[in-house]
PDB file of C-alpha atoms in Angstrom:
ATOM      1  CA  MET A 299      -2.659   2.780  12.629  1.00  0.00           C
ATOM      2  CA  PHE A 300      -3.846  -0.217  10.800  1.00  0.00           C
ATOM      3  CA  THR A 301      -3.894  -3.586  12.480  1.00  0.00           C
ATOM      4  CA  PRO A 302      -4.787  -6.522  10.627  1.00  0.00           C
ATOM      5  CA  ALA A 303      -5.607  -9.102  13.293  1.00  0.00           C
ATOM      6  CA  LEU A 304      -8.134  -6.417  14.846  1.00  0.00           C
ATOM      7  CA  THR A 305      -9.369  -5.714  10.739  1.00  0.00           C
ATOM      8  CA  TRP A 306     -10.151  -9.349  10.473  1.00  0.00           C
ATOM      9  CA  ILE A 307     -11.949  -9.751  14.249  1.00  0.00           C
ATOM     10  CA  GLY A 308     -14.019  -6.755  13.666  1.00  0.00           C
ATOM     11  CA  TYR A 309     -15.375  -8.042   9.944  1.00  0.00           C
ATOM     12  CA  SER A 310     -15.543 -11.355  11.232  1.00  0.00           C
ATOM     13  CA  VAL A 311     -17.655 -10.552  14.176  1.00  0.00           C
ATOM     14  CA  ALA A 312     -20.153  -7.725  11.709  1.00  0.00           C
ATOM     15  CA  LEU A 313     -20.702 -10.785   9.050  1.00  0.00           C
ATOM     16  CA  ILE A 314     -21.390 -13.170  12.141  1.00  0.00           C
ATOM     17  CA  LEU A 315     -23.792 -10.789  13.748  1.00  0.00           C
ATOM     18  CA  VAL A 316     -25.760  -9.794  10.796  1.00  0.00           C
ATOM     19  CA  LEU A 317     -26.077 -13.297   9.879  1.00  0.00           C
ATOM     20  CA  GLU A 318     -26.937 -14.077  13.083  1.00  0.00           C
ATOM     21  CA  ALA A 319     -29.581 -11.213  13.272  1.00  0.00           C
ATOM     22  CA  GLY A 320     -31.389 -12.306  10.001  1.00  0.00           C
ATOM     23  CA  PHE A 321     -31.583 -16.222  11.420  1.00  0.00           C
ATOM     24  CA  ARG A 322     -33.299 -15.074  14.240  1.00  0.00           C
ATOM     25  CA  GLY A 323     -35.394 -11.909  12.633  1.00  0.00           C
ATOM     26  CA  TYR A 324     -36.822 -14.270   9.568  1.00  0.00           C
ATOM     27  CA  ALA A 325     -37.851 -17.118  12.149  1.00  0.00           C
ATOM     28  CA  TRP A 326     -39.139 -14.816  14.597  1.00  0.00           C
ATOM     29  CA  PHE A 327     -41.332 -13.327  11.606  1.00  0.00           C
ATOM     30  CA  ARG A 328     -42.042 -16.651  10.333  1.00  0.00           C
ATOM     31  CA  LYS A 329     -43.325 -17.982  13.758  1.00  0.00           C
ATOM     32  CA  ARG A 330     -45.187 -14.819  14.124  1.00  0.00           C
ATOM     33  CA  ARG A 331     -47.202 -14.678  10.813  1.00  0.00           C
ATOM     34  CA  GLU A 332     -47.178 -18.964  11.084  1.00  0.00           C
ATOM     35  CA  ALA A 333     -45.265 -18.759   7.408  1.00  0.00           C
ATOM     36  CA  PRO A 334     -44.220 -21.910   5.968  1.00  0.00           C
ATOM     37  CA  GLY A 335     -40.955 -23.218   5.384  1.00  0.00           C
ATOM     38  CA  GLU A 336     -38.904 -22.898   2.253  1.00  0.00           C
ATOM     39  CA  GLU A 337     -36.997 -25.701   1.351  1.00  0.00           C
ATOM     40  CA  ASP A 338     -35.242 -25.344  -1.542  1.00  0.00           C
ATOM     41  CA  THR A 339     -32.941 -21.954  -1.415  1.00  0.00           C
ATOM     42  CA  SER A 340     -29.749 -23.178  -2.395  1.00  0.00           C
ATOM     43  CA  PHE A 341     -29.569 -21.079  -5.523  1.00  0.00           C
ATOM     44  CA  VAL A 342     -30.076 -17.680  -3.724  1.00  0.00           C
ATOM     45  CA  LEU A 343     -27.059 -18.666  -1.089  1.00  0.00           C
ATOM     46  CA  SER A 344     -25.199 -19.831  -3.820  1.00  0.00           C
ATOM     47  CA  ALA A 345     -25.958 -16.503  -5.548  1.00  0.00           C
ATOM     48  CA  ALA A 346     -25.045 -14.400  -2.991  1.00  0.00           C
ATOM     49  CA  LEU A 347     -21.555 -15.814  -2.006  1.00  0.00           C
ATOM     50  CA  THR A 348     -20.405 -16.394  -6.470  1.00  0.00           C
ATOM     51  CA  LEU A 349     -21.500 -12.241  -6.343  1.00  0.00           C
ATOM     52  CA  LEU A 350     -19.269 -11.627  -2.829  1.00  0.00           C
ATOM     53  CA  ALA A 351     -16.209 -14.001  -4.383  1.00  0.00           C
ATOM     54  CA  LEU A 352     -16.234 -11.750  -7.834  1.00  0.00           C
ATOM     55  CA  LEU A 353     -16.614  -8.880  -5.925  1.00  0.00           C
ATOM     56  CA  VAL A 354     -13.823  -9.706  -3.254  1.00  0.00           C
ATOM     57  CA  ALA A 355     -11.220 -10.865  -6.611  1.00  0.00           C
ATOM     58  CA  PHE A 356     -12.128  -7.857  -8.010  1.00  0.00           C
ATOM     59  CA  THR A 357     -10.648  -5.456  -4.932  1.00  0.00           C
ATOM     60  CA  PHE A 358      -8.019  -7.523  -4.329  1.00  0.00           C
ATOM     61  CA  GLY A 359      -6.425  -7.527  -7.768  1.00  0.00           C
ATOM     62  CA  MET A 360      -6.697  -3.281  -7.577  1.00  0.00           C
ATOM     63  CA  ALA A 361      -4.911  -3.469  -4.309  1.00  0.00           C
ATOM     64  CA  HIS A 362      -2.353  -5.984  -5.417  1.00  0.00           C
ATOM     65  CA  SER A 363      -1.334  -3.716  -8.500  1.00  0.00           C
ATOM     66  CA  ASN A 364      -1.169  -0.890  -6.610  1.00  0.00           C
ATOM     67  CA  PHE A 365       1.218  -2.476  -4.130  1.00  0.00           C
ATOM     68  CA  GLU A 366       2.903  -3.943  -7.053  1.00  0.00           C
ATOM     69  CA  LEU A 367       3.413  -0.143  -8.209  1.00  0.00           C
ATOM     70  CA  ARG A 368       4.962   0.804  -5.025  1.00  0.00           C
ATOM     71  CA  ARG A 369       7.263  -2.193  -4.725  1.00  0.00           C
ATOM     72  CA  ASP A 370       8.842  -1.612  -8.510  1.00  0.00           C
ATOM     73  CA  LEU A 371       8.759   2.183  -7.469  1.00  0.00           C
ATOM     74  CA  VAL A 372      11.516   1.598  -4.626  1.00  0.00           C
ATOM     75  CA  THR A 373      13.900  -0.409  -7.064  1.00  0.00           C
ATOM     76  CA  ALA A 374      13.452   2.575  -9.567  1.00  0.00           C
ATOM     77  CA  GLU A 375      14.017   5.177  -7.238  1.00  0.00           C
ATOM     78  CA  ALA A 376      16.979   2.760  -5.697  1.00  0.00           C
ATOM     79  CA  THR A 377      18.556   2.527  -9.269  1.00  0.00           C
ATOM     80  CA  ALA A 378      18.019   5.857 -10.194  1.00  0.00           C
ATOM     81  CA  ILE A 379      20.247   6.762  -7.017  1.00  0.00           C
ATOM     82  CA  SER A 380      22.987   4.629  -7.820  1.00  0.00           C
ATOM     83  CA  THR A 381      23.112   5.651 -11.104  1.00  0.00           C
ATOM     84  CA  THR A 382      23.214   9.462 -10.066  1.00  0.00           C
ATOM     85  CA  HIS A 383      25.725   8.664  -7.717  1.00  0.00           C
ATOM     86  CA  LEU A 384      27.984   6.213 -10.081  1.00  0.00           C
ATOM     87  CA  ARG A 385      28.419   9.501 -12.313  1.00  0.00           C
ATOM     88  CA  HIS A 386      28.850  11.922  -9.641  1.00  0.00           C
ATOM     89  CA  GLN A 387      31.952   9.838  -9.406  1.00  0.00           C
ATOM     90  CA  LEU A 388      33.434  11.195 -13.183  1.00  0.00           C
ATOM     91  CA  LEU A 389      33.546  14.847 -11.505  1.00  0.00           C
ATOM     92  CA  ASP A 390      36.246  16.277  -9.767  1.00  0.00           C
ATOM     93  CA  ASP A 391      36.502  17.164  -6.326  1.00  0.00           C
ATOM     94  CA  PRO A 392      35.421  19.527  -4.526  1.00  0.00           C
ATOM     95  CA  HIS A 393      32.102  18.864  -6.284  1.00  0.00           C
ATOM     96  CA  ARG A 394      32.237  14.945  -5.915  1.00  0.00           C
ATOM     97  CA  SER A 395      32.522  15.223  -2.322  1.00  0.00           C
ATOM     98  CA  GLU A 396      30.072  17.860  -1.629  1.00  0.00           C
ATOM     99  CA  LEU A 397      27.985  15.776  -4.018  1.00  0.00           C
ATOM    100  CA  ASN A 398      28.962  12.198  -2.120  1.00  0.00           C
ATOM    101  CA  ALA A 399      27.707  13.342   1.138  1.00  0.00           C
ATOM    102  CA  LEU A 400      24.394  15.037   0.181  1.00  0.00           C
ATOM    103  CA  MET A 401      23.455  11.874  -1.620  1.00  0.00           C
ATOM    104  CA  ALA A 402      24.637   9.501   1.524  1.00  0.00           C
ATOM    105  CA  ASP A 403      21.852  12.079   3.482  1.00  0.00           C
ATOM    106  CA  TYR A 404      19.792  12.024   0.809  1.00  0.00           C
ATOM    107  CA  VAL A 405      18.991   8.004   0.355  1.00  0.00           C
ATOM    108  CA  ARG A 406      18.371   8.361   4.747  1.00  0.00           C
ATOM    109  CA  VAL A 407      15.752  10.719   3.752  1.00  0.00           C
ATOM    110  CA  ARG A 408      14.518   8.618   0.769  1.00  0.00           C
ATOM    111  CA  MET A 409      14.450   5.063   3.069  1.00  0.00           C
ATOM    112  CA  SER A 410      12.490   7.130   6.216  1.00  0.00           C
ATOM    113  CA  PHE A 411       9.804   7.388   3.489  1.00  0.00           C
ATOM    114  CA  SER A 412       8.216   3.807   4.567  1.00  0.00           C
ATOM    115  CA  THR A 413       8.564   3.892   7.781  1.00  0.00           C
ATOM    116  CA  ASP A 414       7.488   7.334   7.939  1.00  0.00           C
ATOM    117  CA  ARG A 415       3.783   7.444   5.947  1.00  0.00           C
ATOM    118  CA  ALA A 416       1.603   6.097   8.956  1.00  0.00           C
ATOM    119  CA  ASP A 417       2.413   9.289  10.684  1.00  0.00           C
ATOM    120  CA  PRO A 418       1.223  12.451   8.826  1.00  0.00           C
ATOM    121  CA  ALA A 419       3.797  14.987  11.284  1.00  0.00           C
ATOM    122  CA  ALA A 420       6.695  12.502  10.130  1.00  0.00           C
ATOM    123  CA  LEU A 421       5.933  12.261   6.199  1.00  0.00           C
ATOM    124  CA  GLN A 422       5.526  16.092   6.302  1.00  0.00           C
ATOM    125  CA  GLU A 423       9.380  16.205   7.602  1.00  0.00           C
ATOM    126  CA  THR A 424      10.478  13.585   4.913  1.00  0.00           C
ATOM    127  CA  ARG A 425       8.994  15.652   2.130  1.00  0.00           C
ATOM    128  CA  VAL A 426      10.627  18.842   3.779  1.00  0.00           C
ATOM    129  CA  GLN A 427      13.925  17.152   4.061  1.00  0.00           C
ATOM    130  CA  THR A 428      13.639  15.486   0.029  1.00  0.00           C
ATOM    131  CA  ALA A 429      12.860  18.741  -1.603  1.00  0.00           C
ATOM    132  CA  ARG A 430      15.829  20.701   0.920  1.00  0.00           C
ATOM    133  CA  ILE A 431      18.780  18.012  -0.434  1.00  0.00           C
ATOM    134  CA  GLN A 432      17.405  18.034  -3.792  1.00  0.00           C
ATOM    135  CA  SER A 433      18.186  21.532  -3.861  1.00  0.00           C
ATOM    136  CA  ALA A 434      21.237  21.177  -2.461  1.00  0.00           C
ATOM    137  CA  ILE A 435      22.170  18.592  -5.245  1.00  0.00           C
ATOM    138  CA  TRP A 436      21.097  20.631  -7.616  1.00  0.00           C
ATOM    139  CA  LYS A 437      23.133  23.574  -6.758  1.00  0.00           C
ATOM    140  CA  VAL A 438      25.930  21.676  -6.362  1.00  0.00           C
ATOM    141  CA  THR A 439      25.838  19.845  -9.932  1.00  0.00           C
ATOM    142  CA  ASP A 440      24.793  22.695 -11.512  1.00  0.00           C
ATOM    143  CA  SER A 441      28.147  24.498 -10.159  1.00  0.00           C
ATOM    144  CA  ALA A 442      29.945  20.990 -11.067  1.00  0.00           C
ATOM    145  CA  LEU A 443      28.649  21.753 -14.686  1.00  0.00           C
ATOM    146  CA  ASP A 444      30.650  24.505 -15.311  1.00  0.00           C
ATOM    147  CA  THR A 445      34.103  22.754 -14.840  1.00  0.00           C
ATOM    148  CA  PRO A 446      35.883  20.579 -17.466  1.00  0.00           C
ATOM    149  CA  ALA A 447      34.950  17.041 -15.777  1.00  0.00           C
ATOM    150  CA  GLY A 448      31.292  18.387 -15.452  1.00  0.00           C
ATOM    151  CA  GLN A 449      30.545  19.821 -19.187  1.00  0.00           C
ATOM    152  CA  ARG A 450      31.687  15.928 -20.647  1.00  0.00           C
ATOM    153  CA  VAL A 451      28.906  13.894 -18.337  1.00  0.00           C
ATOM    154  CA  SER A 452      26.632  17.012 -18.386  1.00  0.00           C
ATOM    155  CA  VAL A 453      23.528  15.555 -20.135  1.00  0.00           C
ATOM    156  CA  PRO A 454      24.102  12.098 -18.626  1.00  0.00           C
ATOM    157  CA  LEU A 455      24.047  13.781 -15.038  1.00  0.00           C
ATOM    158  CA  LEU A 456      21.466  15.745 -15.639  1.00  0.00           C
ATOM    159  CA  ASN A 457      19.429  12.890 -16.790  1.00  0.00           C
ATOM    160  CA  ALA A 458      20.124  10.292 -13.904  1.00  0.00           C
ATOM    161  CA  THR A 459      19.295  13.736 -11.950  1.00  0.00           C
ATOM    162  CA  ASN A 460      16.261  14.211 -13.188  1.00  0.00           C
ATOM    163  CA  GLU A 461      14.911  10.531 -12.805  1.00  0.00           C
ATOM    164  CA  MET A 462      15.840  10.467  -9.426  1.00  0.00           C
ATOM    165  CA  PHE A 463      13.771  13.173  -8.721  1.00  0.00           C
ATOM    166  CA  ASP A 464      11.312  12.234 -10.697  1.00  0.00           C
ATOM    167  CA  ASP A 465      11.157   8.521  -9.037  1.00  0.00           C
ATOM    168  CA  ALA A 466      10.756  10.568  -5.599  1.00  0.00           C
ATOM    169  CA  GLU A 467       7.301  12.400  -6.828  1.00  0.00           C
ATOM    170  CA  ARG A 468       6.254   9.051  -8.336  1.00  0.00           C
ATOM    171  CA  ARG A 469       6.737   7.337  -4.665  1.00  0.00           C
ATOM    172  CA  TYR A 470       4.907  10.227  -3.227  1.00  0.00           C
ATOM    173  CA  ALA A 471       2.179   9.816  -6.180  1.00  0.00           C
ATOM    174  CA  ALA A 472       1.814   5.636  -5.466  1.00  0.00           C
ATOM    175  CA  PHE A 473       1.404   6.150  -1.871  1.00  0.00           C
ATOM    176  CA  ASP A 474      -1.930   8.007  -2.834  1.00  0.00           C
ATOM    177  CA  ALA A 475      -3.143   5.782  -4.925  1.00  0.00           C
ATOM    178  CA  ARG A 476      -5.861   3.199  -3.085  1.00  0.00           C
ATOM    179  CA  ILE A 477      -8.762   1.531  -4.115  1.00  0.00           C
ATOM    180  CA  PRO A 478     -11.534   4.499  -4.331  1.00  0.00           C
ATOM    181  CA  LYS A 479     -13.996   4.204  -1.214  1.00  0.00           C
ATOM    182  CA  ARG A 480     -16.789   4.163  -3.208  1.00  0.00           C
ATOM    183  CA  ILE A 481     -15.647   0.901  -4.378  1.00  0.00           C
ATOM    184  CA  LEU A 482     -14.803  -0.246  -0.613  1.00  0.00           C
ATOM    185  CA  GLN A 483     -17.581   0.576   0.641  1.00  0.00           C
ATOM    186  CA  THR A 484     -19.811  -0.960  -1.957  1.00  0.00           C
ATOM    187  CA  LEU A 485     -17.243  -4.367  -0.927  1.00  0.00           C
ATOM    188  CA  HIS A 486     -18.242  -3.909   2.817  1.00  0.00           C
ATOM    189  CA  ALA A 487     -22.099  -3.217   1.934  1.00  0.00           C
ATOM    190  CA  PHE A 488     -22.016  -6.392  -0.558  1.00  0.00           C
ATOM    191  CA  ALA A 489     -20.120  -8.499   2.419  1.00  0.00           C
ATOM    192  CA  LEU A 490     -22.995  -7.886   5.187  1.00  0.00           C
ATOM    193  CA  GLY A 491     -25.750  -7.912   2.589  1.00  0.00           C
ATOM    194  CA  SER A 492     -25.075 -11.697   1.422  1.00  0.00           C
ATOM    195  CA  ALA A 493     -25.046 -12.273   5.558  1.00  0.00           C
ATOM    196  CA  LEU A 494     -27.863 -10.772   5.974  1.00  0.00           C
ATOM    197  CA  LEU A 495     -29.235 -12.779   2.561  1.00  0.00           C
ATOM    198  CA  VAL A 496     -27.489 -15.762   4.443  1.00  0.00           C
ATOM    199  CA  GLY A 497     -29.170 -15.840   7.332  1.00  0.00           C
ATOM    200  CA  LEU A 498     -32.675 -15.450   5.785  1.00  0.00           C
ATOM    201  CA  THR A 499     -32.114 -18.279   3.571  1.00  0.00           C
ATOM    202  CA  LEU A 500     -31.153 -20.473   6.063  1.00  0.00           C
ATOM    203  CA  ALA A 501     -34.291 -19.151   9.023  1.00  0.00           C
ATOM    204  CA  ALA A 502     -36.726 -20.133   5.396  1.00  0.00           C
ATOM    205  CA  SER A 503     -35.144 -23.367   4.989  1.00  0.00           C
ATOM    206  CA  GLY A 504     -35.192 -23.809   8.758  1.00  0.00           C
ATOM    207  CA  SER A 505     -31.708 -24.866   8.743  1.00  0.00           C
ATOM    208  CA  ARG A 506     -29.003 -23.143  10.979  1.00  0.00           C
ATOM    209  CA  HIS A 507     -25.958 -24.419  10.314  1.00  0.00           C
ATOM    210  CA  PHE A 508     -23.930 -21.799  12.497  1.00  0.00           C
ATOM    211  CA  VAL A 509     -20.684 -23.229  12.971  1.00  0.00           C
ATOM    212  CA  ALA A 510     -20.211 -23.665   9.109  1.00  0.00           C
ATOM    213  CA  THR A 511     -21.703 -20.373   7.692  1.00  0.00           C
ATOM    214  CA  SER A 512     -19.566 -18.647  10.539  1.00  0.00           C
ATOM    215  CA  GLY A 513     -16.282 -20.332   9.633  1.00  0.00           C
ATOM    216  CA  LEU A 514     -17.205 -19.272   6.124  1.00  0.00           C
ATOM    217  CA  PHE A 515     -17.985 -15.407   6.899  1.00  0.00           C
ATOM    218  CA  ILE A 516     -14.307 -15.519   9.310  1.00  0.00           C
ATOM    219  CA  LEU A 517     -13.046 -16.759   6.021  1.00  0.00           C
ATOM    220  CA  VAL A 518     -14.663 -13.528   4.219  1.00  0.00           C
ATOM    221  CA  GLY A 519     -13.367 -11.327   7.318  1.00  0.00           C
ATOM    222  CA  LEU A 520      -9.852 -12.433   6.646  1.00  0.00           C
ATOM    223  CA  ALA A 521     -10.311 -12.008   2.806  1.00  0.00           C
ATOM    224  CA  LEU A 522     -11.349  -8.409   3.247  1.00  0.00           C
ATOM    225  CA  SER A 523      -9.039  -7.458   6.150  1.00  0.00           C
ATOM    226  CA  LEU A 524      -5.994  -8.943   3.212  1.00  0.00           C
ATOM    227  CA  VAL A 525      -7.702  -6.543   0.867  1.00  0.00           C
ATOM    228  CA  SER A 526      -7.502  -3.511   3.408  1.00  0.00           C
ATOM    229  CA  ASP A 527      -3.714  -4.320   4.435  1.00  0.00           C
ATOM    230  CA  MET A 528      -2.324  -4.595   1.019  1.00  0.00           C
ATOM    231  CA  ASP A 529      -4.019  -1.213   0.052  1.00  0.00           C
ATOM    232  CA  ASN A 530      -3.319   0.629   3.336  1.00  0.00           C
ATOM    233  CA  GLY A 531       0.583   0.958   2.476  1.00  0.00           C
ATOM    234  CA  ALA A 532       1.471   2.440   5.383  1.00  0.00           C
ATOM    235  CA  SER A 533       0.932   0.199   8.060  1.00  0.00           C
ATOM    236  CA  GLY A 534       0.044  -3.293   8.343  1.00  0.00           C
ATOM    237  CA  ARG A 535       1.767  -6.826   7.606  1.00  0.00           C
ATOM    238  CA  ILE A 536       1.950  -5.972   4.023  1.00  0.00           C
ATOM    239  CA  VAL A 537       4.543  -3.544   3.637  1.00  0.00           C
ATOM    240  CA  THR A 538       6.739  -2.303   0.777  1.00  0.00           C
ATOM    241  CA  SER A 539      10.550  -3.796   1.012  1.00  0.00           C
ATOM    242  CA  GLN A 540      13.057  -1.528   0.865  1.00  0.00           C
ATOM    243  CA  ALA A 541      16.096  -3.882   0.205  1.00  0.00           C
ATOM    244  CA  PRO A 542      17.120  -2.515  -3.103  1.00  0.00           C
ATOM    245  CA  MET A 543      17.139   1.198  -1.124  1.00  0.00           C
ATOM    246  CA  GLU A 544      19.125  -0.336   1.687  1.00  0.00           C
ATOM    247  CA  ARG A 545      21.688  -2.073  -0.298  1.00  0.00           C
ATOM    248  CA  VAL A 546      22.335   1.385  -2.476  1.00  0.00           C
ATOM    249  CA  ALA A 547      22.433   3.204   1.176  1.00  0.00           C
ATOM    250  CA  GLU A 548      25.220   0.856   2.086  1.00  0.00           C
ATOM    251  CA  ALA A 549      27.225   1.300  -1.338  1.00  0.00           C
ATOM    252  CA  ILE A 550      27.034   5.280  -0.757  1.00  0.00           C
ATOM    253  CA  GLU A 551      28.081   5.091   2.196  1.00  0.00           C
ATOM    254  CA  ALA A 552      31.004   2.577   2.069  1.00  0.00           C
ATOM    255  CA  GLU A 553      32.582   4.379  -0.634  1.00  0.00           C
ATOM    256  CA  ARG A 554      31.616   8.016   1.460  1.00  0.00           C
ATOM    257  CA  GLN A 555      34.057   6.246   4.586  1.00  0.00           C
ATOM    258  CA  ALA A 556      36.604   4.592   2.211  1.00  0.00           C
ATOM    259  CA  ALA A 557      36.934   8.408   0.683  1.00  0.00           C
ATOM    260  CA  ARG A 558      38.001   9.897   3.936  1.00  0.00           C
TER     261      ARG A 558
END
């Protein structure tokens, strides 16, 4: 399971170790070779850190886009479920009661999708339950369309049901949408390379600045962990709110209880 705090610590420690290795390595080399110090290396630091900042911003934007997509699809699916449920109320019994019970079960299963994403086995079970209830809803809907009440709302009911099923598939697709591994690997390699370059540059100039540079790369580690947390989607501190689905579930359950 993804743990943001441990990820932050891991990134920070790795960057500081590489920074220290670069500083000590160049200091040892300069002492052994008796090479003169290099005073003006600030342009190297500026260029490396500027490029690192641009790359972090780029990957953060990609992670944020994926997060926004997942959040929007929760609202879209909740709206589709609510619309379908309302159109079920235009049907006559026993189809209306059967569909109300199925929709109550369906929205509970769809809510569990958010919590089960960190567990592949639980996620697969959610997929199976979703498909099973969708099949049952479709079967009852098909039967209801043969009635006079069903014929009056056949087109809007079918459209709403299809949209509800499609939104479930869109959420699965959005869950699989991640920052490409190649981009993340490049970001991590560039961050480590920047830390190494900063260490080499500081050693060349004869100035250590350990506290300042360590603080800098702790902040870089925080930024990297934030990108990873937002892109993860399955666990961590940045998760998609299920409030729209919860409100729909409460409304369906309340109506179901009132009808008893």
